CSV table of C-alpha atoms in Angstrom, one decimal:
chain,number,residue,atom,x,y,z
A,19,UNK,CA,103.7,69.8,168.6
A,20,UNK,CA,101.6,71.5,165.9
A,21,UNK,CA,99.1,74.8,166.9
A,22,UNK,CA,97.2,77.2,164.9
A,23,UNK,CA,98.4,80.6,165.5
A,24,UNK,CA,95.5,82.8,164.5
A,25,UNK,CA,94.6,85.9,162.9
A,26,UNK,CA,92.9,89.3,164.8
A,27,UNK,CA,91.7,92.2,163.2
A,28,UNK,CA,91.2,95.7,164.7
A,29,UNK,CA,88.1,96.8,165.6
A,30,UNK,CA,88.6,100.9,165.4
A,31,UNK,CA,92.2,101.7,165.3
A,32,UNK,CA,92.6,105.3,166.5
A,33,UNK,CA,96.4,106.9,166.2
A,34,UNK,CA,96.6,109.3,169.5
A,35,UNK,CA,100.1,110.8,169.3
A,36,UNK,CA,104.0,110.4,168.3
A,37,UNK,CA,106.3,109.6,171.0
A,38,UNK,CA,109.8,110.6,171.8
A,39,UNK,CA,111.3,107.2,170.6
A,40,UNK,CA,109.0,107.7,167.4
A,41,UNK,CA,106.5,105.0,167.9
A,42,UNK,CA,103.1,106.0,168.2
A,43,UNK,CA,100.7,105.3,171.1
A,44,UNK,CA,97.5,104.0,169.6
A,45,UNK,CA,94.4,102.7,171.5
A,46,UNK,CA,92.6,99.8,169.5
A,47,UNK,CA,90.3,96.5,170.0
A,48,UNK,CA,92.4,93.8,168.9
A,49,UNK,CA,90.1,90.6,168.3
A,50,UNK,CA,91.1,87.2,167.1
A,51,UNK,CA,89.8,85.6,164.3
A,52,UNK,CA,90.3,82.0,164.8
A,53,UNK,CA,88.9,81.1,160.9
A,54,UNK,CA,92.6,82.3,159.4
A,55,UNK,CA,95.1,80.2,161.0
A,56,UNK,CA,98.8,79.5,159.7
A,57,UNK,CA,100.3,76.0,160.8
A,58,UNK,CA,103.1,75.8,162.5
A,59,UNK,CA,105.0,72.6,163.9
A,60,UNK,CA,108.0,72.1,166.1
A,61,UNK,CA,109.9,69.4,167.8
A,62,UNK,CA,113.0,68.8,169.7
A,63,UNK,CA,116.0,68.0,167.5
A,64,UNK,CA,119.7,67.7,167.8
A,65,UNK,CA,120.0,70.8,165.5
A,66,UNK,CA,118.2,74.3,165.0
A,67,UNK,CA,116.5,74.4,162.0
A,68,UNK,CA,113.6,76.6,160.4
A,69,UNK,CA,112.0,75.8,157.3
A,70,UNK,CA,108.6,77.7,155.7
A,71,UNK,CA,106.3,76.7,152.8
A,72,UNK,CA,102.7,78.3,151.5
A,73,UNK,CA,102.4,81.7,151.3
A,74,UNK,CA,106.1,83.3,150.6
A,75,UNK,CA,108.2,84.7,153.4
A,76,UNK,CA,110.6,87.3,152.5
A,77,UNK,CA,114.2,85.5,153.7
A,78,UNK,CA,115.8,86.5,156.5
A,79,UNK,CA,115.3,85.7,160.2
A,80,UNK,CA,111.9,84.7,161.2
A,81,UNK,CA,110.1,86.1,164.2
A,82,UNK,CA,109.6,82.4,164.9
A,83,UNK,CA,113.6,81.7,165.0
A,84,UNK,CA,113.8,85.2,167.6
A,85,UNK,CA,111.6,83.8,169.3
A,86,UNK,CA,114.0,80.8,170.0
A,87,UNK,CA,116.6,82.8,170.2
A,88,UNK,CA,115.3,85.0,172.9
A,89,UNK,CA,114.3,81.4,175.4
A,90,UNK,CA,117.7,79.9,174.5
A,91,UNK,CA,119.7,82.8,175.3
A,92,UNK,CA,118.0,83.4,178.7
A,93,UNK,CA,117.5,79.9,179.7
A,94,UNK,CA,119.5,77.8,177.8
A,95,UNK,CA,116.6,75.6,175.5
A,96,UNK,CA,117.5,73.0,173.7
A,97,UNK,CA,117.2,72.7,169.9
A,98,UNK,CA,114.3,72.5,167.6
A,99,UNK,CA,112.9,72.1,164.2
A,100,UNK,CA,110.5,74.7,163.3
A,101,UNK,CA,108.2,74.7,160.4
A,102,UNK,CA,105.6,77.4,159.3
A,103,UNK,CA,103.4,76.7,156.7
A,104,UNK,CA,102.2,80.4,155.8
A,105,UNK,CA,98.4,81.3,155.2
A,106,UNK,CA,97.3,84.4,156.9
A,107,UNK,CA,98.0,87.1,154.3
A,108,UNK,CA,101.7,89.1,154.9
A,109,UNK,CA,101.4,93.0,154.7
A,110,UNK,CA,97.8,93.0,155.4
A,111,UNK,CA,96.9,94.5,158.9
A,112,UNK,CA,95.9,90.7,160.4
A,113,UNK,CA,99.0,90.5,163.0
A,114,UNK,CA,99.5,86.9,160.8
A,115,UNK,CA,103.8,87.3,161.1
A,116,UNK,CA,103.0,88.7,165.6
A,117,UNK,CA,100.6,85.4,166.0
A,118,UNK,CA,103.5,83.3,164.4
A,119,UNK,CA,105.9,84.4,167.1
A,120,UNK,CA,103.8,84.4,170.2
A,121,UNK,CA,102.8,80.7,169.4
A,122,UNK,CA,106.2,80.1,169.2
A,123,UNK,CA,106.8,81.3,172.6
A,124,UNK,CA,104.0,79.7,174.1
A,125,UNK,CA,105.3,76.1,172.2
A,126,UNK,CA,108.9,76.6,173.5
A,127,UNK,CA,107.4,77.3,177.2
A,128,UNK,CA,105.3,74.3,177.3
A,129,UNK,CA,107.9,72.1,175.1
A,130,UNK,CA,110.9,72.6,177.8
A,131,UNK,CA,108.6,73.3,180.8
A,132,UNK,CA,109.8,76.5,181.4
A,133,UNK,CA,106.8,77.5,183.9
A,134,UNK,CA,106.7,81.2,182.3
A,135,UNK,CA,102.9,82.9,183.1
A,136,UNK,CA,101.1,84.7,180.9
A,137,UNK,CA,102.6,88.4,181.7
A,138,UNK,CA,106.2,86.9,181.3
A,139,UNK,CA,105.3,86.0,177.9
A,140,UNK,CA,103.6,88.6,177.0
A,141,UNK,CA,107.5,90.4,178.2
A,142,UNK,CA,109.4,88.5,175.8
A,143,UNK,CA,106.4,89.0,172.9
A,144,UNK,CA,107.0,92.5,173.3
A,145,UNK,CA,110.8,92.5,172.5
A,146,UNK,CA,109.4,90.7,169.1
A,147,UNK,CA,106.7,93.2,168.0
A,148,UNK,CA,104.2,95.7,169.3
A,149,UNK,CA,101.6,93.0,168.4
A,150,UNK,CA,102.9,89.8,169.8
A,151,UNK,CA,101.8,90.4,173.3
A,152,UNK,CA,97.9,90.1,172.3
A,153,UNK,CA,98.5,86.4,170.9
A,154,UNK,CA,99.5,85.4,174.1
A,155,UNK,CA,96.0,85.4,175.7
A,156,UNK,CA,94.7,85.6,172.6
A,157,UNK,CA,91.1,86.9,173.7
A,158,UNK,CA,89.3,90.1,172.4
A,159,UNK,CA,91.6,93.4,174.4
A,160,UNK,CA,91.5,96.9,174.6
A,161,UNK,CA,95.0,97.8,173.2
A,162,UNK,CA,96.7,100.9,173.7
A,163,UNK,CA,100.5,102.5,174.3
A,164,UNK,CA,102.0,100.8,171.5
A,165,UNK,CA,100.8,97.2,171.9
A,166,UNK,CA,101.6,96.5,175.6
A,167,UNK,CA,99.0,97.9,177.7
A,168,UNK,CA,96.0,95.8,177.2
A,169,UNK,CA,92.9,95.4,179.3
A,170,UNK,CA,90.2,92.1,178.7
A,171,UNK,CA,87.0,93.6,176.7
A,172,UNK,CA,83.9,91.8,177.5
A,173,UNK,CA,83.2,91.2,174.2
A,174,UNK,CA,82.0,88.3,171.9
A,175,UNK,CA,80.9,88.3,167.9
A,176,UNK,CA,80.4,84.5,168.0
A,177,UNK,CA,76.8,85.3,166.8
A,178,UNK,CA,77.9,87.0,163.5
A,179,UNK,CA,79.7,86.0,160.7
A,180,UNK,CA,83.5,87.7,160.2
A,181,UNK,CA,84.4,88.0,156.7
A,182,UNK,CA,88.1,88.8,155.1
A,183,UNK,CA,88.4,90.1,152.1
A,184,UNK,CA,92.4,90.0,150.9
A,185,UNK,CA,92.7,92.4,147.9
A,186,UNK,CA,96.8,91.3,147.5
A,187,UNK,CA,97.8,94.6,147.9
A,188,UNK,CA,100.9,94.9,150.4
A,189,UNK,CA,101.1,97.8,152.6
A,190,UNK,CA,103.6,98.9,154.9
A,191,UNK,CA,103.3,99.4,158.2
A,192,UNK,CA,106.1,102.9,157.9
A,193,UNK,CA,103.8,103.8,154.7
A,194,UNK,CA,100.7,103.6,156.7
A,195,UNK,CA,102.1,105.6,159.1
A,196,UNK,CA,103.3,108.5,157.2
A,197,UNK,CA,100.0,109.5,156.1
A,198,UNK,CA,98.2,110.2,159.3
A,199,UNK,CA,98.2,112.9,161.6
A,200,UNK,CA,97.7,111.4,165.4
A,201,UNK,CA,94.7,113.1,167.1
A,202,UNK,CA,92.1,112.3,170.3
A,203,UNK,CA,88.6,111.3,169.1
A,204,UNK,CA,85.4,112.5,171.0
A,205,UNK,CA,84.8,109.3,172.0
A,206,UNK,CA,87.1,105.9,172.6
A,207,UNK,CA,87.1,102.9,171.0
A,208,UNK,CA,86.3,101.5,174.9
A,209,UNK,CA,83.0,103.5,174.7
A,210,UNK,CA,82.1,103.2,171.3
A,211,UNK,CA,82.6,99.2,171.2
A,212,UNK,CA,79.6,99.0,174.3
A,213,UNK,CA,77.4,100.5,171.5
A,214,UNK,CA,74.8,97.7,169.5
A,215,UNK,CA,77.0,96.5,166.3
A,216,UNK,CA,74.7,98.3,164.0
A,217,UNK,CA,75.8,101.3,165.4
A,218,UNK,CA,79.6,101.4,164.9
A,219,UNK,CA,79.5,101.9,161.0
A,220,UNK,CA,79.1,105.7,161.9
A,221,UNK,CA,81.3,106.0,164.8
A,222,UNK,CA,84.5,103.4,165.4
A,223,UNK,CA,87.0,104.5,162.8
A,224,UNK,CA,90.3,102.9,161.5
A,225,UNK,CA,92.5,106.0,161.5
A,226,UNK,CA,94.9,104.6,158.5
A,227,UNK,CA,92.2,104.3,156.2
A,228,UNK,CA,92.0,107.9,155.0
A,229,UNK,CA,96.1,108.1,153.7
A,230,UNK,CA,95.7,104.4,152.8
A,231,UNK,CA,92.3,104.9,150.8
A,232,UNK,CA,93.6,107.7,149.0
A,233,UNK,CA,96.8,105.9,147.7
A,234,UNK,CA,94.6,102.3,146.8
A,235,UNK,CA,91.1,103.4,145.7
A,236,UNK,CA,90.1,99.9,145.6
A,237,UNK,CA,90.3,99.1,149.1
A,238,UNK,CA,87.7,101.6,149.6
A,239,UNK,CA,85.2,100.6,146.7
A,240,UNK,CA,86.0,96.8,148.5
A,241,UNK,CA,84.1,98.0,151.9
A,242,UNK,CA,81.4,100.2,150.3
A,243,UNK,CA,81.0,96.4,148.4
A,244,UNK,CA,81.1,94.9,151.9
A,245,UNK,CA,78.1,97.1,153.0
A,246,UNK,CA,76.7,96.5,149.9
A,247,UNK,CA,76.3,93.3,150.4
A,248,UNK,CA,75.0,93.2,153.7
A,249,UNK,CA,77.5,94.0,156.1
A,250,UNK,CA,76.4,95.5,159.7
A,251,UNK,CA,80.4,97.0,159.9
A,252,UNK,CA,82.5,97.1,158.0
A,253,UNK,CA,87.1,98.1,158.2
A,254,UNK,CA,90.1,97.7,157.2
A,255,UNK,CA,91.9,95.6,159.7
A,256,UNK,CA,94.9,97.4,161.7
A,257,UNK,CA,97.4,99.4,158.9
A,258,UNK,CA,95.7,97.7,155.9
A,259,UNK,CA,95.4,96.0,153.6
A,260,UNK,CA,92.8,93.3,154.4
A,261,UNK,CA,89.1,94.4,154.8
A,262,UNK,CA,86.9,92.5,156.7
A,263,UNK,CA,82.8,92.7,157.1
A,264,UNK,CA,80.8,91.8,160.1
A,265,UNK,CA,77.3,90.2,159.0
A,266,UNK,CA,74.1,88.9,160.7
């Protein structure tokens, strides 16, 4: 069986407060961008096996091969050969590595017939990332907690055109972190996304890009260039470093 797992950006990304178990709860319009696929195959086999090619993966277990893990230990699955051929960019705030894993899972269920709905998925997605639950349903959400409470968000972009721009620049999701100071906005990414698209550019704000924009200039000259050029809105996409531009 061969699917697309996709890519989603972040459409305002605010950072609301630090936790006791030092996560942060964050509230966020997760949308996919089904344009920036990776491949990945699998198929029954006699043995386990996981093999990669395209963009480089840093070695070590795959989020793919936990996903396998976590099926076959709770229901006993039988063996596959996985392969990911990598395109999404790694590092770069497009939930490329969370959409890998949650295909996976949905693969694995449909491959074996294991009969799991969407909300047990979504369980096991969680125990893989704070962003693998989205790519379950894969539809536009209003994310918030740290990746598990999500509410549907009537909203579609199908009309515009979604534009990545991947400056190769690698940034952590701890780094990102470490620069911001959690606070409430005036107003929520839930009201500010009912606004007309032309009005966001003032108003829905990525959080991360004031510590990240400091430390890389360039991303920052990359989305005045992005408005430059047209762009209705214009953000970095989740803890960076991919930009992206919405356009007529």
């Amino acid at each position: 069986m061969i699917v697309y797992p996709n890519a989603k950006i972040n459409l305002g990304l605010n950072i609301l407060r630090k936790r006791k178990d030092g996560y942060h709860d964050i509230s966020s319009i997760f949308y996919p961008v089904k344009e920036c696929v990776d491949i990945l195959e699998i198929i029954k086999s006699e043995t386990f096996e996981f093999t990669k090619s395209g963009i480089e993966i840093p070695d070590g277990e795959n989020l793919c091969e936990k996903a396998w893990n976590l099926l076959h230990s709770d229901f006993g699955i039988g063996n596959v050969k996985i392969h990911l051929h990598k395109q999404i960019p790694i590092g770069a705030g497009l939930g490329g590595g969370s959409a890998d894993a949650s295909f996976t899972l949905k693969v694995l269920n449909d491959l074996f017939e294991l009969k799991l709905r969407i909300k047990e998925l979504e369980r096991y997605a969680l125990q893989l990332g704070a962003d693998c639950p989205f790519f379950i349903d894969n539809r536009p959400k209003l994310v918030e907690g740290i990746g598990e409470k999500m509410t549907d968000i009537d909203l579609d972009l199908s009309e515009f055109k979604i534009r990545l721009i991947n400056p190769e620049i690698h940034v952590s999701t701890k780094e990102s972190y470490s620069g911001v100071i959690p606070q409430e906005p005036e107003s929520s990414v839930e009201e500010i996304i009912q606004l007309p698209v032309n009005e966001w550019k003032e108003k829905l704000r990525n959080d991360f890009e004031d510590s990240v924009f400091a430390k890389y200039s360039q991303l920052e000259k990359i989305k005045e260039d992005l408005y430059n050029q047209g762009s209705i809105y214009s953000s970095m996409s989740g803890s960076g470093s991919v930009l992206f531009g919405i356009f007529k």
